[in-house]
Amino acid sequence: MNLMGFFRKNSSAPVARDRLQVLLAHERSVIGKNDLLATLQEEILAVIAKHITVERDAVQIKMDRGASVSTLEIDVEVPFDAKKAIPRPSSVSASV
Amino acid sequence: MGKVLVVTSGKGGVGKTTSTAALGAALARSGENVVVIDFDVGLRNLDLVMGAERRVVFDLINVVQGDAKLAQALIRDKRIDTLSLLPASQTRDKDALTNEGVDRVIAEAREKFDWVICDSPAGIERGALLAMRNADIAVVVTNPEVSSVRDSDRIIGMLDSKTLHAEKGEKVEKHLLVTRYDPGRATRNEMLKVEDVLEILSIPLLGIIPESEEVLRASNMGSPVTLNNPDSAPARAYFDAARRLRGETVDVVVPLDRKGFIGRLFGRRVA
């Protein structure tokens, strides 16, 4: 084993730090999701459903907390035949 | 009106009970009136660490349910008369604790003492929530180790959402207490450094308690480490932490068990 290998072998703390930073960034976003994101998801889905037929899974909402800026990402998959659904909002509300 | 402080961590075995006893005794030694309350119903241990296990008559649940008055259940420490203990119940079910009952007991303790220190059980369940519920200040006990840091992050999130202060839109003052720290291993990159833990958890540092044989020795003797050997490295670190809790500005150093000149030479400044 060369000298670099000898030193690297014991440097497990930086690995621990990096793993924690990645993990906690993820966990905070999931746990921070709580009621706010669930509520947002429901209400945004309801608004979209008024105008086009859309699957529940087609609306994805993500929130990222950064040091200076937080972002709310709303991803809606609009199906090809979405337009057809526009004239019949009543059928959408009836199905809810 | 006293301050309510919760000693919490999420993870078990990181030093909550040790820290509760040591900080309680350190504050009491500086003349403050202190009560330490064990919230670990069914697994009480604060009485044992404080050497009061044979003096328990009534417990927290008795007081919550009105079967005993607070004054009857309190055990006055034999070494410091400004330090009292309210033990947990060892046999009763923790469901016997109600929010309202706990609030009432804490309110009464607040009237009588300068500091009400709640020793939280491990976990994020009801017992831990009850312990943090009334807190003004939280001491988050963390080992420089990945699972402990992760669990502390979770607990910090709960302090910001599940306490009475949080429900009113107010803040709980949170402090990090790093325990079982080995400065040598941290320098050799074998252990997370305090700076790493601080950066990840981003709450202010209350103190760094070095890994030391004195902690086990003190618990063997049934005495908080700050009373059992006040000159030992962990005791000095706890005394510094207690002074910071009282609002004093104290430089953060990691005391070492080495004595005299050599000890001072190696007492490393970190923050």
Coordinates of C-alpha atoms in Angstrom, one line a residue:
Chain A
M1 CA 0.0 0.0 0.0
N2 CA 1.4 3.4 -0.9
L3 CA 1.5 6.4 1.3
M4 CA -1.7 8.0 -0.1
G5 CA -3.6 4.8 0.4
F6 CA -2.4 4.7 4.0
F7 CA -3.8 8.2 4.7
R8 CA -7.0 7.7 2.8
K9 CA -7.8 4.5 4.7
N10 CA -8.6 6.4 7.9
S11 CA -10.3 9.4 6.3
S12 CA -13.8 8.1 6.8
A13 CA -15.2 11.3 8.4
P14 CA -15.5 13.2 5.1
V15 CA -17.4 10.3 3.6
A16 CA -19.8 10.5 6.6
R17 CA -20.2 14.2 6.1
D18 CA -21.0 13.9 2.4
R19 CA -23.4 11.0 2.9
L20 CA -25.3 12.9 5.7
Q21 CA -25.5 16.1 3.6
V22 CA -27.1 14.2 0.6
L23 CA -29.4 12.1 2.8
L24 CA -30.7 15.0 4.9
A25 CA -31.3 17.3 1.9
H26 CA -33.6 14.5 0.7
E27 CA -35.2 13.7 4.0
R28 CA -35.9 17.4 4.8
S29 CA -37.7 17.8 1.5
V30 CA -39.8 14.7 2.1
I31 CA -40.7 15.5 5.7
G32 CA -41.1 19.2 5.0
K33 CA -43.7 18.0 2.5
N34 CA -46.2 17.4 5.3
D35 CA -49.6 19.0 5.0
L36 CA -48.7 22.0 2.9
L37 CA -47.6 20.1 -0.2
A38 CA -50.4 17.6 0.2
T39 CA -52.9 20.5 0.3
L40 CA -51.2 22.2 -2.7
Q41 CA -51.3 19.0 -4.6
E42 CA -55.0 18.5 -4.0
E43 CA -56.0 22.0 -4.9
I44 CA -53.8 22.3 -8.0
L45 CA -55.2 19.0 -9.1
A46 CA -58.7 20.3 -8.6
V47 CA -58.0 23.4 -10.6
I48 CA -56.5 21.5 -13.5
A49 CA -59.3 18.9 -13.4
K50 CA -61.8 21.7 -14.1
H51 CA -60.3 22.2 -17.5
I52 CA -58.7 19.0 -18.7
T53 CA -59.0 15.4 -17.8
V54 CA -55.9 14.5 -15.9
E55 CA -54.6 11.5 -13.9
R56 CA -53.8 12.0 -10.3
D57 CA -50.2 10.8 -10.9
A58 CA -49.7 13.3 -13.7
V59 CA -49.4 16.2 -11.3
Q60 CA -46.1 16.1 -9.4
I61 CA -45.3 18.8 -6.8
K62 CA -41.8 19.3 -5.4
M63 CA -40.5 21.8 -2.9
D64 CA -36.8 22.5 -2.5
R65 CA -35.5 24.4 0.4
G66 CA -32.2 26.2 -0.4
A67 CA -30.1 28.6 1.7
S68 CA -31.3 31.7 -0.1
V69 CA -34.0 30.6 -2.5
S70 CA -36.7 28.0 -2.2
T71 CA -38.5 26.7 -5.2
L72 CA -41.9 25.1 -5.8
E73 CA -41.9 22.9 -8.8
I74 CA -45.2 21.9 -10.4
D75 CA -45.0 19.3 -13.1
V76 CA -48.2 18.5 -15.0
E77 CA -48.3 15.9 -17.7
V78 CA -50.9 17.0 -20.2
P79 CA -52.2 14.1 -22.3
F80 CA -52.5 14.3 -26.1
D81 CA -56.3 14.3 -26.0
A82 CA -56.5 16.9 -23.3
K83 CA -58.3 19.4 -25.5
K84 CA -61.2 17.0 -26.0
A85 CA -61.8 17.2 -22.3
I86 CA -62.2 20.9 -22.1
P87 CA -65.8 21.1 -23.3
R88 CA -67.0 18.8 -20.6
P89 CA -65.9 20.1 -17.2
S90 CA -69.2 18.9 -15.7
S91 CA -68.3 15.3 -16.3
V92 CA -65.0 15.9 -14.5
S93 CA -66.7 17.4 -11.4
A94 CA -69.2 14.6 -11.5
S95 CA -66.5 12.0 -11.4
V96 CA -64.7 13.6 -8.4
Chain B
M1 CA -41.0 32.1 36.2
G2 CA -38.5 29.5 35.5
K3 CA -37.3 28.3 32.1
V4 CA -38.3 24.9 30.7
L5 CA -35.5 23.0 29.0
V6 CA -35.7 19.7 27.2
V7 CA -32.7 17.4 26.7
T8 CA -33.5 15.4 23.6
S9 CA -31.8 13.6 20.7
G10 CA -34.0 11.1 18.9
K11 CA -31.4 8.4 19.1
G12 CA -30.9 6.4 22.3
G13 CA -27.7 6.1 24.2
V14 CA -26.1 9.4 23.1
G15 CA -26.1 10.8 26.6
K16 CA -29.4 12.5 27.3
T17 CA -29.7 11.3 30.9
T18 CA -26.0 11.9 31.7
S19 CA -26.3 15.4 30.3
T20 CA -29.6 16.1 32.1
A21 CA -28.0 15.1 35.4
A22 CA -24.7 16.9 34.7
L23 CA -26.3 20.2 33.5
G24 CA -28.9 20.1 36.3
A25 CA -26.2 19.7 39.0
A26 CA -24.0 22.4 37.3
L27 CA -26.8 24.9 37.2
A28 CA -27.8 24.0 40.8
R29 CA -24.2 24.5 42.0
S30 CA -24.2 28.0 40.7
G31 CA -27.1 28.8 43.0
E32 CA -30.1 28.2 40.6
N33 CA -33.1 26.3 41.8
V34 CA -33.3 23.3 39.5
V35 CA -35.7 20.4 39.0
V36 CA -34.8 17.5 36.6
I37 CA -37.8 15.5 35.4
D38 CA -37.6 12.0 33.9
F39 CA -40.0 11.5 31.1
D40 CA -38.8 8.0 30.2
V41 CA -41.9 6.2 31.6
G42 CA -41.2 2.5 32.0
L43 CA -37.5 2.9 31.5
R44 CA -36.6 5.4 34.1
N45 CA -32.9 5.9 34.7
L46 CA -32.3 9.5 35.8
D47 CA -33.0 8.4 39.5
L48 CA -30.2 5.8 39.1
V49 CA -27.7 8.2 37.5
M50 CA -28.4 10.7 40.3
G51 CA -28.1 8.1 43.0
A52 CA -31.7 8.5 44.2
E53 CA -33.1 5.1 43.2
R54 CA -33.9 4.1 46.7
R55 CA -35.6 7.3 47.6
V56 CA -38.4 7.2 45.0
V57 CA -41.9 7.2 46.5
F58 CA -44.1 9.0 44.1
D59 CA -43.5 9.7 40.4
L60 CA -44.5 11.9 37.5
I61 CA -47.6 9.9 36.7
N62 CA -48.8 10.0 40.3
V63 CA -48.6 13.8 40.1
V64 CA -50.1 14.1 36.7
Q65 CA -53.1 11.9 37.9
G66 CA -53.4 13.9 41.1
D67 CA -52.6 11.0 43.4
A68 CA -49.7 12.9 44.9
K69 CA -48.8 16.6 45.1
L70 CA -45.7 17.8 43.3
A71 CA -44.0 18.6 46.5
Q72 CA -44.5 15.1 47.8
A73 CA -43.0 13.5 44.7
L74 CA -39.9 15.7 44.4
I75 CA -36.7 14.2 45.7
R76 CA -34.2 16.7 47.1
D77 CA -30.6 16.0 46.2
K78 CA -28.5 15.1 49.3
R79 CA -25.4 16.9 47.9
I80 CA -27.0 20.1 46.6
D81 CA -30.1 21.4 48.2
T82 CA -31.1 23.5 45.2
L83 CA -31.4 20.4 43.0
S84 CA -34.5 18.2 42.9
L85 CA -35.6 15.2 40.9
L86 CA -39.1 14.2 39.7
P87 CA -38.7 10.5 38.7
A88 CA -40.6 8.7 36.0
S89 CA -42.9 5.7 36.8
Q90 CA -41.2 2.4 36.2
T91 CA -44.3 0.3 36.2
R92 CA -47.2 2.3 34.9
D93 CA -48.2 2.7 31.3
K94 CA -47.1 5.9 29.6
D95 CA -50.6 6.4 28.2
A96 CA -51.4 7.6 31.7
L97 CA -49.6 10.9 30.8
T98 CA -52.0 13.4 29.2
N99 CA -51.1 16.7 27.6
E100 CA -53.2 18.6 30.0
G101 CA -51.7 16.8 33.0
V102 CA -48.1 17.3 31.9
D103 CA -48.9 21.0 31.1
R104 CA -50.2 21.5 34.6
V105 CA -47.3 19.8 36.4
I106 CA -44.7 21.8 34.3
A107 CA -46.6 25.0 35.0
E108 CA -46.4 24.3 38.7
A109 CA -42.7 23.4 38.5
R110 CA -42.1 26.7 36.6
E111 CA -43.4 28.6 39.5
K112 CA -41.1 26.9 42.0
F113 CA -37.9 26.6 40.1
D114 CA -35.5 28.6 38.0
W115 CA -34.9 25.7 35.6
V116 CA -37.2 22.8 34.8
I117 CA -35.1 20.2 32.9
C118 CA -37.0 17.5 31.1
D119 CA -35.1 14.3 30.2
S120 CA -36.7 13.0 27.0
P121 CA -37.0 9.3 26.2
A122 CA -35.4 8.2 22.9
G123 CA -37.5 8.0 19.8
I124 CA -40.0 10.4 18.2
E125 CA -43.1 9.0 19.7
R126 CA -45.5 10.3 22.3
G127 CA -43.1 10.2 25.2
A128 CA -40.5 12.4 23.4
L129 CA -43.3 14.8 22.2
L130 CA -44.6 15.2 25.8
A131 CA -41.1 15.9 27.1
M132 CA -40.5 18.7 24.5
R133 CA -44.1 20.0 24.5
N134 CA -43.6 22.8 27.1
A135 CA -40.0 23.6 26.3
D136 CA -38.6 27.1 25.9
I137 CA -35.1 25.8 25.2
A138 CA -33.9 22.5 23.7
V139 CA -30.6 20.9 24.1
V140 CA -30.1 18.5 21.3
V141 CA -27.5 15.8 22.3
T142 CA -25.6 14.5 19.4
N143 CA -22.7 12.1 18.9
P144 CA -20.3 12.8 16.0
E145 CA -21.7 9.8 14.2
V146 CA -24.0 9.5 11.2
S147 CA -27.1 7.9 12.7
S148 CA -27.1 10.3 15.7
V149 CA -26.8 13.3 13.4
R150 CA -29.6 12.1 11.2
D151 CA -31.9 11.5 14.2
S152 CA -31.0 14.9 15.7
D153 CA -32.1 16.5 12.4
R154 CA -35.4 14.8 12.7
I155 CA -35.8 16.0 16.3
I156 CA -35.0 19.6 15.3
G157 CA -37.8 19.4 12.8
M158 CA -40.2 18.3 15.5
L159 CA -39.0 21.0 17.9
D160 CA -40.0 23.5 15.2
S161 CA -43.5 22.0 14.7
K162 CA -44.7 20.0 17.6
T163 CA -44.0 22.1 20.6
L164 CA -46.5 24.6 22.2
H165 CA -44.2 27.5 21.2
A166 CA -44.2 26.2 17.6
E167 CA -48.0 25.9 17.6
K168 CA -48.2 29.6 18.6
G169 CA -45.8 30.5 15.8
E170 CA -43.0 31.1 18.3
K171 CA -39.5 29.6 18.3
V172 CA -38.0 27.1 20.7
E173 CA -34.4 28.1 21.4
K174 CA -32.3 25.2 20.1
H175 CA -28.7 24.3 21.2
L176 CA -26.4 21.5 20.0
L177 CA -24.5 19.5 22.7
V178 CA -21.9 17.3 21.0
T179 CA -21.0 14.4 23.3
R180 CA -18.5 11.5 23.2
Y181 CA -16.2 13.7 21.1
D182 CA -12.6 12.6 20.5
P183 CA -10.6 15.6 19.2
G184 CA -7.7 13.4 18.2
R185 CA -9.8 11.1 16.0
A186 CA -11.6 14.2 14.5
T187 CA -8.2 15.7 13.6
R188 CA -7.2 12.4 11.9
N189 CA -10.4 12.5 9.9
E190 CA -11.7 9.4 11.6
M191 CA -14.6 11.2 13.3
L192 CA -17.0 13.9 12.2
K193 CA -15.7 17.3 13.3
V194 CA -17.8 19.6 15.4
E195 CA -17.8 22.0 12.5
D196 CA -19.2 19.3 10.2
V197 CA -22.1 18.6 12.6
L198 CA -22.7 22.3 13.1
E199 CA -22.8 22.9 9.4
I200 CA -25.3 20.0 8.8
L201 CA -27.6 20.7 11.7
S202 CA -27.2 24.5 11.7
I203 CA -28.1 25.2 15.3
P204 CA -25.8 27.1 17.7
L205 CA -23.3 25.1 19.7
L206 CA -23.8 24.8 23.5
G207 CA -20.8 22.7 24.2
I208 CA -18.5 19.8 23.4
I209 CA -18.3 17.0 25.9
P210 CA -15.1 14.9 25.3
E211 CA -15.3 11.1 25.4
S212 CA -14.1 10.2 28.9
E213 CA -13.9 7.3 31.4
E214 CA -15.2 9.8 34.1
V215 CA -18.8 9.6 32.7
L216 CA -19.1 5.9 33.4
R217 CA -17.3 6.2 36.7
A218 CA -19.8 8.9 37.8
S219 CA -22.8 6.8 36.7
N220 CA -21.4 3.8 38.6
M221 CA -21.3 6.0 41.7
G222 CA -24.8 7.4 41.2
S223 CA -23.5 11.0 40.9
P224 CA -23.7 13.5 38.1
V225 CA -20.2 13.8 36.6
T226 CA -20.2 17.5 37.5
L227 CA -20.4 16.5 41.2
N228 CA -18.5 13.3 41.2
N229 CA -15.4 14.8 39.7
P230 CA -15.9 18.6 39.0
D231 CA -12.3 18.9 37.7
S232 CA -12.6 16.2 35.1
A233 CA -12.7 17.1 31.4
P234 CA -16.4 16.2 30.9
A235 CA -17.4 18.0 34.1
R236 CA -15.6 21.2 33.0
A237 CA -17.3 21.0 29.6
Y238 CA -20.7 20.6 31.3
F239 CA -19.9 23.6 33.6
D240 CA -19.1 25.7 30.6
A241 CA -22.3 24.6 28.9
A242 CA -24.3 25.5 32.0
R243 CA -22.7 29.0 32.1
R244 CA -23.7 29.5 28.4
L245 CA -27.3 28.5 29.3
R246 CA -27.3 31.2 31.9
G247 CA -26.3 33.7 29.2
E248 CA -22.6 34.0 29.8
T249 CA -20.2 34.1 26.9
V250 CA -17.6 31.3 27.3
D251 CA -15.0 30.3 24.7
V252 CA -15.6 26.8 23.3
V253 CA -12.7 24.5 24.1
V254 CA -12.5 20.8 24.4
P255 CA -11.1 20.1 27.8
L256 CA -8.9 17.0 28.1
D257 CA -8.4 14.7 31.0
R258 CA -4.6 15.3 30.9
K259 CA -3.7 17.3 34.0
G260 CA -1.8 20.5 34.5
F261 CA 0.5 22.1 32.0
I262 CA 0.2 19.3 29.4
G263 CA -3.6 19.4 29.7
R264 CA -3.6 23.1 29.1
L265 CA -1.2 22.7 26.2
F266 CA -3.6 20.2 24.5
G267 CA -6.9 21.9 25.5
R268 CA -7.7 22.8 21.9
R269 CA -9.7 25.8 20.9
V270 CA -12.3 24.9 18.2
A271 CA -14.9 27.7 17.8

